[in-house]
Amino acid sequence: HASLGVQYYSFLNTNASSYNNLSNYWSSTAPSSTTFGINAYGGVNTNAATYVAYCWAEIAGFSKFGSYTGNGSADGIFTYLGFLPKFILIKRTDSAGYNWYLWDTARNTYNVLGEELSPNLSDAAATQTDLDVTSNGFKIRTSAARINASGGTYIYACFASNPFRNSNAY
């Protein structure tokens, strides 16, 4: 995630904090906007194994990726995206033991978004009242450490409900 720096990486299938070990995964060249290389490390490059890499680019009016620092208040932070989000993915990165959380407006058609998924778990959707979508971003509505601990570091990935641009635009 670019907001953490290229030496950090996260796994979508765990609740671990972000890792800081560039040499294990990336080749000697840091990832760029067009390519990434991998080492011979078993976690990313084992003979006859299958791997998936999610590589997303931020496109104004279509997608946004960033980070925020939690305030620990039930009147949490607002994150400006510049569009109404359809899909919101959040992960606490400074502390282990926190799942990924995903909200969408296909299942949640009004605020407060009630159903959330954790992509790293095989659980059914959980019902919470943690997040509102706005015409130009999202607002945290909880002091829960998983998405809003005071001083906690979080990354997010969001995609627009009605993109101003298409996926091929820059």
Rosetta silent file (secondary structure, phi, psi, omega in degrees, C-alpha in Angstrom):
SEQUENCE: HASLGVQYYSFLNTNASSYNNLSNYWSSTAPSSTTFGINAYGGVNTNAATYVAYCWAEIAGFSKFGSYTGNGSADGIFTYLGFLPKFILIKRTDSAGYNWYLWDTARNTYNVLGEELSPNLSDAAATQTDLDVTSNGFKIRTSAARINASGGTYIYACFASNPFRNSNAY
SCORE:     score description
SCORE:     0.000 S_00000001
   1 L     0.000  121.873 -172.429    0.000    0.000    0.000 S_00000001
   2 L   -57.883  -32.315 -177.169    1.652    3.188   -1.203 S_00000001
   3 L   -70.398  -17.124  176.924    0.666    5.244    1.850 S_00000001
   4 L   -92.479  -20.330 -176.174    2.749    2.957    4.082 S_00000001
   5 L   107.467  151.377 -173.387    5.800    2.915    1.778 S_00000001
   6 L   -66.478  -18.732 -179.448    7.025    0.316   -0.686 S_00000001
   7 L   -77.416  -10.948 -178.951    8.870   -1.705    1.960 S_00000001
   8 E   -97.858  150.519  175.124    5.555   -2.635    3.642 S_00000001
   9 E  -149.496  156.673  179.796    3.120   -5.305    2.542 S_00000001
  10 L  -133.296  152.001  176.454   -0.088   -6.866    3.862 S_00000001
  11 L  -107.459  130.921 -178.962   -1.812  -10.155    3.258 S_00000001
  12 L   -70.631  -17.157 -176.284   -5.539  -10.139    2.516 S_00000001
  13 L  -101.907   15.335  178.353   -5.956  -13.574    4.117 S_00000001
  14 L  -135.432  168.542  173.789   -4.590  -12.748    7.602 S_00000001
  15 L  -106.553   21.061  179.331   -5.233  -10.394   10.514 S_00000001
  16 L   -72.546  158.402  172.933   -1.521   -9.622   10.911 S_00000001
  17 L   -70.499  173.617  177.091   -0.195   -6.080   10.968 S_00000001
  18 L   -70.122  145.058 -178.662    1.650   -4.830    7.880 S_00000001
  19 E   -96.682  150.160  177.529    5.106   -6.289    7.431 S_00000001
  20 E  -124.604   82.629 -179.892    8.291   -4.326    6.843 S_00000001
  21 L  -153.777   77.688 -176.303   10.679   -6.673    5.055 S_00000001
  22 H   -56.754  -38.113 -172.061   11.330   -5.608    1.487 S_00000001
  23 H   -69.318  -28.106 -179.623   14.019   -8.222    0.835 S_00000001
  24 H   -69.084  -39.604 -169.932   11.808  -11.294    1.385 S_00000001
  25 H  -106.206  -53.745 -176.741    9.153  -10.474   -1.169 S_00000001
  26 E   -81.901  152.179  174.565   10.112   -7.797   -3.651 S_00000001
  27 L   -68.156 -172.800 -177.775   13.103   -8.126   -5.905 S_00000001
  28 L   -66.795  -12.357  177.483   15.976   -5.689   -5.524 S_00000001
  29 L  -104.703  128.074  179.379   13.862   -3.100   -7.352 S_00000001
  30 L   -65.290  151.857  177.773   10.950   -1.581   -5.457 S_00000001
  31 L   -58.505  149.329  178.136    7.500   -1.837   -7.094 S_00000001
  32 L  -123.379 -171.680  179.428    6.591    0.986   -9.466 S_00000001
  33 L   -74.126  -10.055 -178.273    3.392    2.218  -11.092 S_00000001
  34 L  -123.022  -22.285 -176.447    3.838   -0.287  -13.939 S_00000001
  35 L  -145.119  160.814  168.014    5.744   -3.328  -12.652 S_00000001
  36 L  -145.955  146.832  178.379    6.729   -5.307   -9.606 S_00000001
  37 L  -116.354  157.874  179.894    9.305   -8.041   -9.211 S_00000001
  38 E  -126.993  154.488  176.417    9.461  -10.868   -6.713 S_00000001
  39 L   -86.238 -178.886  177.606   12.254  -12.800   -5.040 S_00000001
  40 L   -85.536   13.292 -179.694   12.658  -16.553   -4.856 S_00000001
  41 L   -62.459  137.924 -175.946   11.190  -16.478   -1.330 S_00000001
  42 L   -60.555  -23.775  179.923    8.718  -19.335   -0.724 S_00000001
  43 L   -72.539  -16.296 -177.480    5.901  -17.018    0.318 S_00000001
  44 L  -136.056   -4.377 -173.027    5.633  -15.524   -3.165 S_00000001
  45 L  -156.793   73.148  177.437    7.570  -17.691   -5.581 S_00000001
  46 L  -109.356  137.433 -179.560    7.453  -21.457   -5.160 S_00000001
  47 L   -55.655  132.642  176.117    7.720  -23.774   -8.142 S_00000001
  48 L    69.696   12.172  176.912    4.307  -25.073   -9.343 S_00000001
  49 L   -98.842  157.290  178.851    2.357  -22.904   -6.866 S_00000001
  50 L  -109.247  135.092 -179.299   -0.336  -20.387   -7.807 S_00000001
  51 L  -128.934  154.403  176.242   -0.276  -16.827   -6.487 S_00000001
  52 L  -125.808  132.319  173.894   -2.589  -13.831   -6.803 S_00000001
  53 L  -120.853  128.198  175.802   -1.443  -10.197   -6.685 S_00000001
  54 L   -96.509  114.716 -178.158   -3.990   -7.388   -6.487 S_00000001
  55 L  -120.077  108.520 -177.336   -2.548   -4.342   -8.232 S_00000001
  56 L  -115.537  146.503  175.991   -4.810   -1.305   -8.194 S_00000001
  57 L  -116.853  140.297  177.644   -4.173    2.192   -9.468 S_00000001
  58 L   -76.057  128.841  177.897   -5.811    5.305   -8.110 S_00000001
  59 E  -129.037  120.960 -177.581   -7.958    7.037  -10.742 S_00000001
  60 L   -52.847  130.257  179.212   -9.645   10.333   -9.848 S_00000001
  61 L    80.129   -2.241 -178.330  -13.406    9.856   -9.597 S_00000001
  62 L  -124.351  -47.587 -177.328  -13.096    6.055   -9.843 S_00000001
  63 E  -147.507  152.240  178.334  -10.828    4.711   -7.071 S_00000001
  64 E  -148.236  139.427 -179.696   -8.885    6.015   -4.097 S_00000001
  65 E  -131.688  135.535 -177.978   -6.338    4.419   -1.778 S_00000001
  66 E  -168.828 -163.666  178.877   -4.952    5.997    1.325 S_00000001
  67 E  -142.484  161.995  174.941   -4.519    5.894    5.056 S_00000001
  68 E  -147.351  161.780  176.001   -5.885    7.647    8.105 S_00000001
  69 E  -108.665  126.470 -178.736   -5.135    7.911   11.795 S_00000001
  70 L   -66.738  155.193  177.460   -7.985    7.001   14.132 S_00000001
  71 L  -111.362   -3.510  176.607   -9.276    9.451   16.735 S_00000001
  72 L    70.058   13.437 -176.978  -10.836    6.907   19.147 S_00000001
  73 L  -108.848  148.419  173.923  -14.151    8.801   19.199 S_00000001
  74 L   -64.675  -22.196  171.398  -17.675    7.569   18.393 S_00000001
  75 L   -97.233   73.850 -172.143  -17.764   10.680   16.212 S_00000001
  76 L   -68.812 -172.185 -175.116  -14.923    9.310   14.121 S_00000001
  77 L   -76.017  156.365  171.724  -12.981   10.750   11.264 S_00000001
  78 E  -106.855  134.749  177.600  -14.311   11.666    7.826 S_00000001
  79 E  -114.064  119.219  179.787  -12.279   10.541    4.827 S_00000001
  80 E   -80.649  126.938  178.080  -12.675   12.565    1.646 S_00000001
  81 L  -112.367  -27.905 -175.535  -12.675   10.471   -1.539 S_00000001
  82 L    89.729    6.935  177.530  -14.172   12.844   -4.089 S_00000001
  83 L  -159.691  162.886  173.379  -16.943   10.368   -4.935 S_00000001
  84 L   -76.540  118.191 -177.377  -19.766    8.311   -3.407 S_00000001
  85 E   -77.233  141.668  173.457  -18.137    4.967   -2.524 S_00000001
  86 E   -99.104  -29.108 -172.592  -19.669    1.654   -3.625 S_00000001
  87 E  -140.909  127.389  179.263  -16.934   -0.471   -2.000 S_00000001
  88 E  -131.085  126.348  177.747  -14.828    0.331    1.084 S_00000001
  89 E  -123.237  125.760 -177.640  -12.023   -1.905    2.395 S_00000001
  90 E  -129.600  142.841  177.343  -10.230   -0.962    5.648 S_00000001
  91 E  -144.154  130.184  171.884   -7.364   -2.613    7.579 S_00000001
  92 E   -76.011  130.240 -172.997   -5.552   -1.596   10.750 S_00000001
  93 L  -113.477  -10.310 -176.169   -1.849   -1.893    9.968 S_00000001
  94 L   -95.114    1.115 -176.565    0.010   -0.863   13.121 S_00000001
  95 L  -152.302  137.432  179.732   -1.162   -3.730   15.316 S_00000001
  96 L   -76.632  161.533  174.871   -1.758   -7.454   14.778 S_00000001
  97 L    95.460    3.870  179.935   -5.059   -9.174   15.476 S_00000001
  98 L  -110.978  129.786 -178.698   -7.321   -6.896   13.428 S_00000001
  99 L   -74.417  170.406  166.452   -9.240   -8.242   10.456 S_00000001
 100 E   -79.885  148.050  177.554   -9.865   -6.629    7.110 S_00000001
 101 E  -130.673  135.405 -175.711  -13.320   -5.016    6.908 S_00000001
 102 E  -131.358  131.735  175.194  -15.350   -4.513    3.770 S_00000001
 103 E  -125.005  150.945  174.248  -18.580   -2.606    3.215 S_00000001
 104 E  -144.975  156.441 -178.829  -20.564   -2.116    0.021 S_00000001
 105 L   -94.435    5.761  172.664  -23.698   -0.228   -0.904 S_00000001
 106 L   -76.180  -41.301  178.371  -25.180   -3.114   -2.904 S_00000001
 107 L   -91.472  -30.606  179.657  -26.136   -4.935    0.330 S_00000001
 108 L  -106.227   99.783 -172.352  -26.222   -1.823    2.510 S_00000001
 109 L   -95.150   -0.117  176.711  -28.585    0.555    0.749 S_00000001
 110 L  -153.619  162.572  179.348  -28.787    3.229    3.478 S_00000001
 111 L   -80.412  152.231   -7.878  -26.732    4.598    6.387 S_00000001
 112 L   -75.022  140.977 -179.825  -25.472    3.430    8.800 S_00000001
 113 E   -62.723  121.601 -172.753  -23.957    0.577    6.749 S_00000001
 114 E   -95.359  -40.707 -177.607  -24.940   -2.511    8.712 S_00000001
 115 E   -93.027  129.520  175.943  -23.457   -5.541    6.972 S_00000001
 116 E  -131.333  150.200  177.398  -19.711   -5.932    6.830 S_00000001
 117 E  -113.877  155.230  172.095  -17.485   -8.714    5.605 S_00000001
 118 L  -119.972  102.277 -175.605  -13.994   -9.734    6.673 S_00000001
 119 L   -57.884  -22.816  179.538  -12.184  -11.059    3.580 S_00000001
 120 L   -85.043   -1.670  179.315   -9.613  -12.871    5.725 S_00000001
 121 L  -117.983  161.548  175.211  -12.338  -14.930    7.453 S_00000001
 122 L  -101.045   15.714 -178.890  -14.847  -17.497    6.240 S_00000001
 123 L   -71.617  160.820  171.251  -17.538  -16.049    8.524 S_00000001
 124 L   -71.954  168.674  178.327  -20.927  -14.809    7.414 S_00000001
 125 L   -59.094  140.978  176.701  -21.482  -11.051    7.213 S_00000001
 126 E   -97.305  152.858  176.721  -21.450   -9.316   10.595 S_00000001
 127 E  -106.420  117.657  179.339  -23.943   -6.644   11.587 S_00000001
 128 E  -134.567  172.505  173.868  -22.356   -3.471   12.930 S_00000001
 129 E  -132.544   67.850 -169.283  -23.187    0.234   12.866 S_00000001
 130 E  -110.048  -17.391 -165.505  -19.739    1.620   12.239 S_00000001
 131 E  -146.484  138.036  171.083  -19.709    3.505    8.967 S_00000001
 132 E  -113.337  145.815  168.172  -21.676    5.997    6.878 S_00000001
 133 E   -99.630  146.668  176.384  -21.140    6.703    3.200 S_00000001
 134 E  -124.761  174.434 -178.962  -21.471   10.271    1.998 S_00000001
 135 L   -64.307  -16.862 -177.405  -21.618   11.802   -1.451 S_00000001
 136 L  -136.872   20.028  178.126  -17.872   12.390   -1.301 S_00000001
 137 E   167.871 -151.552  176.460  -16.379    9.897    1.174 S_00000001
 138 E  -140.415  153.570 -177.063  -17.013    7.903    4.332 S_00000001
 139 E  -125.944  125.109  176.706  -17.491    8.724    8.021 S_00000001
 140 E   -76.785  134.884 -177.989  -16.492    6.441   10.900 S_00000001
 141 L  -122.156   34.315 -179.583  -19.272    6.141   13.545 S_00000001
 142 L  -153.608  157.974  172.948  -17.509    4.124   16.248 S_00000001
 143 L   -98.933    8.448 -177.501  -14.576    4.235   18.636 S_00000001
 144 L   -58.034  131.002 -176.509  -13.891    0.519   17.982 S_00000001
 145 H   -60.383  -24.841 -177.214  -10.137   -0.120   17.763 S_00000001
 146 H   -66.019  -25.654  176.361  -10.578   -2.277   14.663 S_00000001
 147 H  -134.102   -0.186 -177.201  -11.344    0.818   12.539 S_00000001
 148 H  -159.044   44.781  175.579  -10.842    3.849   14.807 S_00000001
 149 L   -71.778  143.501  176.827   -8.391    3.484   17.713 S_00000001
 150 L   -59.221  118.746 -179.332   -6.888    6.733   18.930 S_00000001
 151 L    82.100   -4.432  179.476   -3.579    7.010   17.069 S_00000001
 152 L   -68.016  147.821  178.829   -4.173    3.757   15.153 S_00000001
 153 E  -104.402  131.222 -175.808   -2.977    3.567   11.544 S_00000001
 154 E  -133.086  144.000  171.844   -5.405    2.287    8.899 S_00000001
 155 E  -111.185  155.992  178.097   -5.254    1.786    5.156 S_00000001
 156 E  -142.818  155.730  172.562   -8.240    1.842    2.833 S_00000001
 157 E  -133.694  127.625 -177.938   -9.205    1.016   -0.745 S_00000001
 158 E  -133.810  145.070  176.039  -12.403    2.508   -2.190 S_00000001
 159 E  -126.904  145.849 -172.278  -14.176    2.319   -5.525 S_00000001
 160 E   -75.120  148.487  175.281  -16.881    4.706   -6.749 S_00000001
 161 L   -73.775  -46.093  177.911  -20.583    3.973   -6.943 S_00000001
 162 L  -129.900   84.212 -172.832  -21.050    6.104  -10.058 S_00000001
 163 L   -58.548  139.642  173.591  -17.563    6.726  -11.426 S_00000001
 164 L   -76.018  -20.201  179.717  -16.842   10.063  -13.032 S_00000001
 165 L  -130.977  164.835  174.764  -14.297    8.210  -15.151 S_00000001
 166 L   -95.551  174.372 -172.436  -14.013    4.678  -16.472 S_00000001
 167 L   -67.640  -14.754  179.871  -11.371    2.186  -15.446 S_00000001
 168 L   -96.458   -2.453 -176.861   -9.119    3.031  -18.405 S_00000001
 169 L   -83.600  149.974  176.040   -8.997    6.779  -17.728 S_00000001
 170 L  -129.117    0.000    0.000   -6.048    8.512  -16.116 S_00000001
